[in-house]
GROMACS .gro file of C-alpha atoms in nm:
model
  278
    1TRP     CA    1   0.000   0.000   0.000
    2THR     CA    2   0.096   0.358  -0.052
    3VAL     CA    3  -0.033   0.622   0.186
    4LYS     CA    4  -0.268   0.738  -0.092
    5MET     CA    5  -0.417   0.388  -0.128
    6ALA     CA    6  -0.451   0.356   0.247
    7ALA     CA    7  -0.634   0.688   0.262
    8ALA     CA    8  -0.873   0.571  -0.009
    9ARG     CA    9  -0.954   0.264   0.196
   10LEU     CA   10  -1.023   0.476   0.503
   11ILE     CA   11  -1.266   0.690   0.306
   12ARG     CA   12  -1.457   0.378   0.207
   13THR     CA   13  -1.463   0.264   0.571
   14PRO     CA   14  -1.730   0.402   0.809
   15ILE     CA   15  -1.578   0.610   1.088
   16THR     CA   16  -1.757   0.404   1.352
   17ARG     CA   17  -1.582   0.092   1.223
   18THR     CA   18  -1.240   0.250   1.251
   19LEU     CA   19  -1.309   0.363   1.607
   20ARG     CA   20  -1.438   0.020   1.702
   21TYR     CA   21  -1.122  -0.139   1.564
   22ALA     CA   22  -0.908   0.094   1.770
   23SER     CA   23  -1.074  -0.024   2.090
   24SER     CA   24  -1.127  -0.397   2.035
   25ARG     CA   25  -0.826  -0.604   1.931
   26VAL     CA   26  -0.599  -0.302   1.894
   27ASN     CA   27  -0.547  -0.047   2.173
   28ILE     CA   28  -0.406   0.294   2.085
   29ALA     CA   29  -0.271   0.534   2.347
   30ASP     CA   30  -0.056   0.846   2.375
   31THR     CA   31   0.305   0.824   2.488
   32ARG     CA   32   0.532   1.072   2.666
   33VAL     CA   33   0.653   1.189   2.325
   34GLU     CA   34   0.425   1.416   2.126
   35GLY     CA   35   0.313   1.262   1.798
   36LEU     CA   36   0.418   0.909   1.898
   37LYS     CA   37   0.140   0.657   1.964
   38MET     CA   38   0.148   0.324   2.142
   39VAL     CA   39  -0.033   0.059   1.937
   40ALA     CA   40  -0.089  -0.249   2.152
   41MET     CA   41  -0.215  -0.571   1.996
   42ALA     CA   42  -0.480  -0.749   2.203
   43ASN     CA   43  -0.609  -1.040   1.999
   44LYS     CA   44  -0.657  -1.301   2.272
   45PRO     CA   45  -0.502  -1.536   2.352
   46VAL     CA   46  -0.180  -1.509   2.147
   47ASN     CA   47  -0.226  -1.233   1.886
   48ALA     CA   48  -0.264  -1.499   1.616
   49MET     CA   49  -0.277  -1.349   1.267
   50SER     CA   50  -0.646  -1.396   1.187
   51LEU     CA   51  -0.827  -1.223   0.901
   52ASP     CA   52  -1.031  -0.996   1.129
   53PHE     CA   53  -0.736  -0.908   1.350
   54LEU     CA   54  -0.509  -0.820   1.058
   55ASN     CA   55  -0.780  -0.602   0.906
   56GLU     CA   56  -0.835  -0.426   1.238
   57LEU     CA   57  -0.463  -0.368   1.283
   58SER     CA   58  -0.434  -0.236   0.929
   59ASP     CA   59  -0.731  -0.003   0.970
   60SER     CA   60  -0.596   0.127   1.301
   61ILE     CA   61  -0.260   0.207   1.143
   62THR     CA   62  -0.433   0.368   0.847
   63SER     CA   63  -0.627   0.596   1.081
   64LEU     CA   64  -0.298   0.705   1.239
   65GLU     CA   65  -0.133   0.754   0.899
   66ASN     CA   66  -0.415   0.991   0.808
   67ASP     CA   67  -0.380   1.185   1.133
   68LYS     CA   68  -0.133   1.464   1.057
   69SER     CA   69  -0.049   1.499   1.425
   70CYS     CA   70   0.075   1.139   1.441
   71LYS     CA   71   0.441   1.100   1.348
   72GLY     CA   72   0.520   0.749   1.467
   73ILE     CA   73   0.410   0.434   1.648
   74VAL     CA   74   0.545   0.180   1.891
   75LEU     CA   75   0.391  -0.160   1.815
   76ALA     CA   76   0.358  -0.371   2.129
   77SER     CA   77   0.143  -0.649   2.272
   78ASP     CA   78  -0.102  -0.656   2.560
   79MET     CA   79  -0.065  -1.035   2.574
   80PRO     CA   80   0.186  -1.131   2.848
   81ASN     CA   81   0.519  -1.284   2.740
   82LEU     CA   82   0.424  -1.270   2.373
   83PHE     CA   83   0.465  -1.021   2.091
   84MET     CA   84   0.272  -1.197   1.817
   85ALA     CA   85   0.211  -1.558   1.718
   86GLY     CA   86   0.208  -1.682   1.360
   87LEU     CA   87  -0.074  -1.735   1.115
   88ASP     CA   88  -0.409  -1.839   1.261
   89ILE     CA   89  -0.441  -2.203   1.154
   90THR     CA   90  -0.820  -2.191   1.174
   91GLU     CA   91  -0.818  -1.940   0.887
   92MET     CA   92  -0.662  -2.205   0.663
   93TYR     CA   93  -0.841  -2.523   0.770
   94GLN     CA   94  -1.149  -2.635   0.576
   95LYS     CA   95  -1.201  -2.291   0.419
   96ASP     CA   96  -1.318  -2.221   0.065
   97GLU     CA   97  -1.096  -2.055  -0.194
   98ALA     CA   98  -1.252  -1.710  -0.151
   99HIS     CA   99  -1.175  -1.711   0.220
  100LEU     CA  100  -0.819  -1.833   0.168
  101ARG     CA  101  -0.760  -1.554  -0.082
  102SER     CA  102  -0.902  -1.290   0.152
  103PHE     CA  103  -0.690  -1.418   0.437
  104TRP     CA  104  -0.364  -1.427   0.243
  105SER     CA  105  -0.435  -1.086   0.095
  106SER     CA  106  -0.464  -0.948   0.450
  107VAL     CA  107  -0.122  -1.095   0.537
  108GLN     CA  108   0.028  -0.937   0.226
  109ASN     CA  109  -0.144  -0.607   0.306
  110ILE     CA  110  -0.006  -0.570   0.657
  111TRP     CA  111   0.348  -0.649   0.539
  112LEU     CA  112   0.325  -0.394   0.259
  113GLN     CA  113   0.168  -0.132   0.483
  114LEU     CA  114   0.415  -0.161   0.768
  115ASN     CA  115   0.714  -0.172   0.534
  116SER     CA  116   0.607   0.145   0.353
  117THR     CA  117   0.435   0.350   0.624
  118ARG     CA  118   0.535   0.714   0.655
  119LEU     CA  119   0.526   0.669   1.032
  120VAL     CA  120   0.834   0.605   1.240
  121TYR     CA  121   0.777   0.246   1.355
  122ILE     CA  122   0.945   0.076   1.650
  123ALA     CA  123   0.865  -0.283   1.756
  124ALA     CA  124   0.857  -0.345   2.133
  125ILE     CA  125   0.900  -0.723   2.162
  126GLU     CA  126   0.808  -0.821   2.517
  127GLY     CA  127   0.804  -1.197   2.463
  128HIS     CA  128   0.801  -1.475   2.203
  129SER     CA  129   0.782  -1.373   1.838
  130PRO     CA  130   0.770  -1.683   1.614
  131ALA     CA  131   0.696  -1.704   1.242
  132GLY     CA  132   0.448  -1.432   1.147
  133GLY     CA  133   0.530  -1.241   1.464
  134CYS     CA  134   0.893  -1.230   1.359
  135LEU     CA  135   0.787  -1.118   1.010
  136ILE     CA  136   0.590  -0.825   1.149
  137SER     CA  137   0.880  -0.717   1.368
  138LEU     CA  138   1.116  -0.728   1.069
  139THR     CA  139   0.918  -0.448   0.902
  140ALA     CA  140   1.000  -0.205   1.186
  141ASP     CA  141   1.261   0.072   1.175
  142GLU     CA  142   1.403  -0.050   1.507
  143ARG     CA  143   1.335  -0.352   1.730
  144VAL     CA  144   1.389  -0.387   2.104
  145MET     CA  145   1.335  -0.721   2.279
  146LYS     CA  146   1.295  -0.818   2.642
  147ARG     CA  147   1.566  -1.040   2.786
  148GLY     CA  148   1.439  -1.377   2.903
  149LYS     CA  149   1.356  -1.725   2.784
  150TYR     CA  150   1.192  -1.592   2.470
  151GLN     CA  151   1.249  -1.686   2.107
  152ILE     CA  152   1.218  -1.510   1.776
  153GLY     CA  153   1.259  -1.632   1.418
  154LEU     CA  154   1.103  -1.788   1.111
  155ASN     CA  155   1.051  -2.155   1.197
  156GLU     CA  156   0.841  -2.260   0.898
  157THR     CA  157   1.060  -2.552   0.785
  158LYS     CA  158   1.006  -2.732   1.116
  159LEU     CA  159   0.637  -2.732   1.030
  160GLY     CA  160   0.705  -2.867   0.681
  161ILE     CA  161   0.638  -2.530   0.518
  162VAL     CA  162   0.859  -2.312   0.298
  163ALA     CA  163   0.855  -1.942   0.387
  164PRO     CA  164   0.725  -1.722   0.101
  165SER     CA  165   0.986  -1.526  -0.091
  166TRP     CA  166   0.886  -1.194   0.067
  167PHE     CA  167   0.928  -1.339   0.417
  168ILE     CA  168   1.278  -1.435   0.306
  169ASP     CA  169   1.338  -1.086   0.160
  170SER     CA  170   1.265  -0.934   0.501
  171TYR     CA  171   1.496  -1.179   0.676
  172VAL     CA  172   1.781  -1.118   0.435
  173SER     CA  173   1.738  -0.740   0.453
  174VAL     CA  174   1.776  -0.746   0.831
  175ILE     CA  175   2.027  -1.024   0.912
  176GLY     CA  176   2.203  -1.082   0.580
  177GLN     CA  177   2.194  -1.366   0.330
  178ARG     CA  178   2.425  -1.614   0.508
  179GLN     CA  179   2.245  -1.603   0.842
  180ALA     CA  180   1.903  -1.601   0.676
  181ASP     CA  181   2.007  -1.904   0.469
  182ARG     CA  182   2.117  -2.097   0.777
  183LEU     CA  183   1.826  -2.007   1.003
  184LEU     CA  184   1.560  -2.064   0.735
  185GLN     CA  185   1.692  -2.408   0.642
  186LEU     CA  186   1.703  -2.515   1.006
  187GLY     CA  187   1.380  -2.342   1.105
  188HIS     CA  188   1.583  -2.221   1.400
  189MET     CA  189   1.458  -1.956   1.640
  190VAL     CA  190   1.695  -1.766   1.867
  191GLY     CA  191   1.690  -1.604   2.209
  192PRO     CA  192   1.716  -1.227   2.266
  193ASP     CA  193   2.094  -1.206   2.301
  194GLU     CA  194   2.161  -1.415   1.989
  195ALA     CA  195   1.900  -1.211   1.804
  196LEU     CA  196   2.094  -0.898   1.904
  197ALA     CA  197   2.423  -1.047   1.784
  198LEU     CA  198   2.260  -1.137   1.451
  199GLY     CA  199   2.108  -0.792   1.409
  200MET     CA  200   1.755  -0.937   1.422
  201VAL     CA  201   1.685  -0.692   1.704
  202ASP     CA  202   1.864  -0.365   1.779
  203ALA     CA  203   1.850  -0.372   2.160
  204VAL     CA  204   1.780  -0.612   2.446
  205VAL     CA  205   1.664  -0.483   2.783
  206ASP     CA  206   1.570  -0.643   3.114
  207SER     CA  207   1.257  -0.434   3.163
  208GLU     CA  208   1.070  -0.123   3.047
  209VAL     CA  209   1.070  -0.242   2.687
  210ARG     CA  210   0.807   0.005   2.575
  211ASP     CA  211   0.988   0.298   2.734
  212HIS     CA  212   1.309   0.196   2.559
  213ALA     CA  213   1.118   0.173   2.229
  214ILE     CA  214   0.993   0.528   2.279
  215THR     CA  215   1.350   0.645   2.335
  216MET     CA  216   1.459   0.465   2.016
  217ALA     CA  217   1.192   0.651   1.819
  218GLU     CA  218   1.305   0.997   1.924
  219PRO     CA  219   1.607   1.036   1.690
  220TYR     CA  220   1.389   0.933   1.393
  221LEU     CA  221   1.124   1.190   1.487
  222LYS     CA  222   1.386   1.468   1.473
  223ILE     CA  223   1.469   1.398   1.108
  224PRO     CA  224   1.266   1.582   0.838
  225ALA     CA  225   0.981   1.336   0.779
  226THR     CA  226   0.973   1.346   0.398
  227ALA     CA  227   1.347   1.292   0.359
  228ARG     CA  228   1.345   1.013   0.615
  229HIS     CA  229   1.053   0.833   0.449
  230MET     CA  230   1.197   0.872   0.099
  231SER     CA  231   1.526   0.725   0.222
  232LYS     CA  232   1.340   0.434   0.379
  233MET     CA  233   1.156   0.366   0.054
  234ALA     CA  234   1.477   0.391  -0.147
  235VAL     CA  235   1.618   0.106   0.063
  236ARG     CA  236   1.302  -0.105   0.077
  237GLY     CA  237   1.146  -0.018  -0.258
  238THR     CA  238   1.283  -0.312  -0.458
  239MET     CA  239   1.167  -0.563  -0.196
  240ILE     CA  240   0.821  -0.403  -0.177
  241ASP     CA  241   0.780  -0.380  -0.554
  242ARG     CA  242   0.872  -0.746  -0.593
  243LEU     CA  243   0.567  -0.854  -0.392
  244LYS     CA  244   0.341  -0.598  -0.560
  245GLN     CA  245   0.440  -0.725  -0.905
  246HIS     CA  246   0.391  -1.091  -0.814
  247ARG     CA  247   0.111  -1.056  -0.563
  248LYS     CA  248  -0.149  -1.256  -0.756
  249ALA     CA  249   0.098  -1.538  -0.826
  250ASP     CA  250   0.194  -1.546  -0.458
  251GLU     CA  251  -0.173  -1.568  -0.363
  252ASP     CA  252  -0.228  -1.848  -0.617
  253ASN     CA  253   0.068  -2.040  -0.475
  254PHE     CA  254  -0.066  -2.006  -0.121
  255VAL     CA  255  -0.416  -2.124  -0.212
  256GLY     CA  256  -0.280  -2.413  -0.419
  257LEU     CA  257  -0.057  -2.527  -0.134
  258ILE     CA  258  -0.307  -2.494   0.150
  259ALA     CA  259  -0.587  -2.663  -0.044
  260GLN     CA  260  -0.384  -2.984  -0.085
  261ASP     CA  261  -0.532  -3.281   0.101
  262LYS     CA  262  -0.208  -3.364   0.281
  263ILE     CA  263  -0.171  -3.004   0.400
  264GLN     CA  264  -0.532  -2.994   0.521
  265ALA     CA  265  -0.479  -3.323   0.703
  266GLY     CA  266  -0.169  -3.184   0.871
  267LEU     CA  267  -0.350  -2.867   0.977
  268GLY     CA  268  -0.633  -3.078   1.119
  269MET     CA  269  -0.392  -3.289   1.322
  270TYR     CA  270  -0.219  -2.977   1.452
  271LEU     CA  271  -0.550  -2.825   1.565
  272LYS     CA  272  -0.642  -3.149   1.742
  273SER     CA  273  -0.309  -3.151   1.924
  274LEU     CA  274  -0.372  -2.793   2.038
  275ALA     CA  275  -0.718  -2.888   2.165
  276LYS     CA  276  -0.572  -3.170   2.374
  277LYS     CA  277  -0.332  -2.930   2.543
  278GLN     CA  278  -0.614  -2.701   2.656
   0.00000   0.00000   0.00000
């Protein structure tokens, strides 16, 4: 999405809907820094990437992008010990093609939006951030993670899945080709200190993660906004354009993969295993 496209979507969206989104699965609050908002994800129990949640998150960010007084966001989680889980399996199990396409389009949308937003964007990672959660954090301008027995990374291969090319683009852009190659093949997730050494996060703190994220945002907010955003897009533009140009093919690949009987059977078994643990 460009800001112009996002604005067009907001115009088509009733104001009451946008406000409801901001107060249901996504909580928005002021911070101690003028123009910087705290956006806290609250999709119980684990901030799984469901269709409705992703649309609400996108609409909430769009509303902030269209607020001239808003200059940046800190993305955090109101779920304890967790930043964001991966894709919501229930969105992919026994769903028709139209639903699968809508769901995958919402995943593409949030990646495109967060990668290209005009807003300064800091990720405050206060817990585990596997798979899709890692992907979302990779789109940030800076990432700070809480020290502890938490893990972050793209672990798709351990689930028998190959990460889409644009997931890989994000990984490579942040940690480099060699480390992305190794971690993707192994499906290996890392703890906070290793993530810092790899460059997957930019800081690790024992506490006050959100406050540290606010501090990290301040130097960005002092830079002329247009020049900063244009520089960001100059770096990320090729990666973003690659998905835009092949978006339909990527969607077709996802639907074709997920609709396979063996994949559906695997998803069903995984959901049953989760139910037994509850």
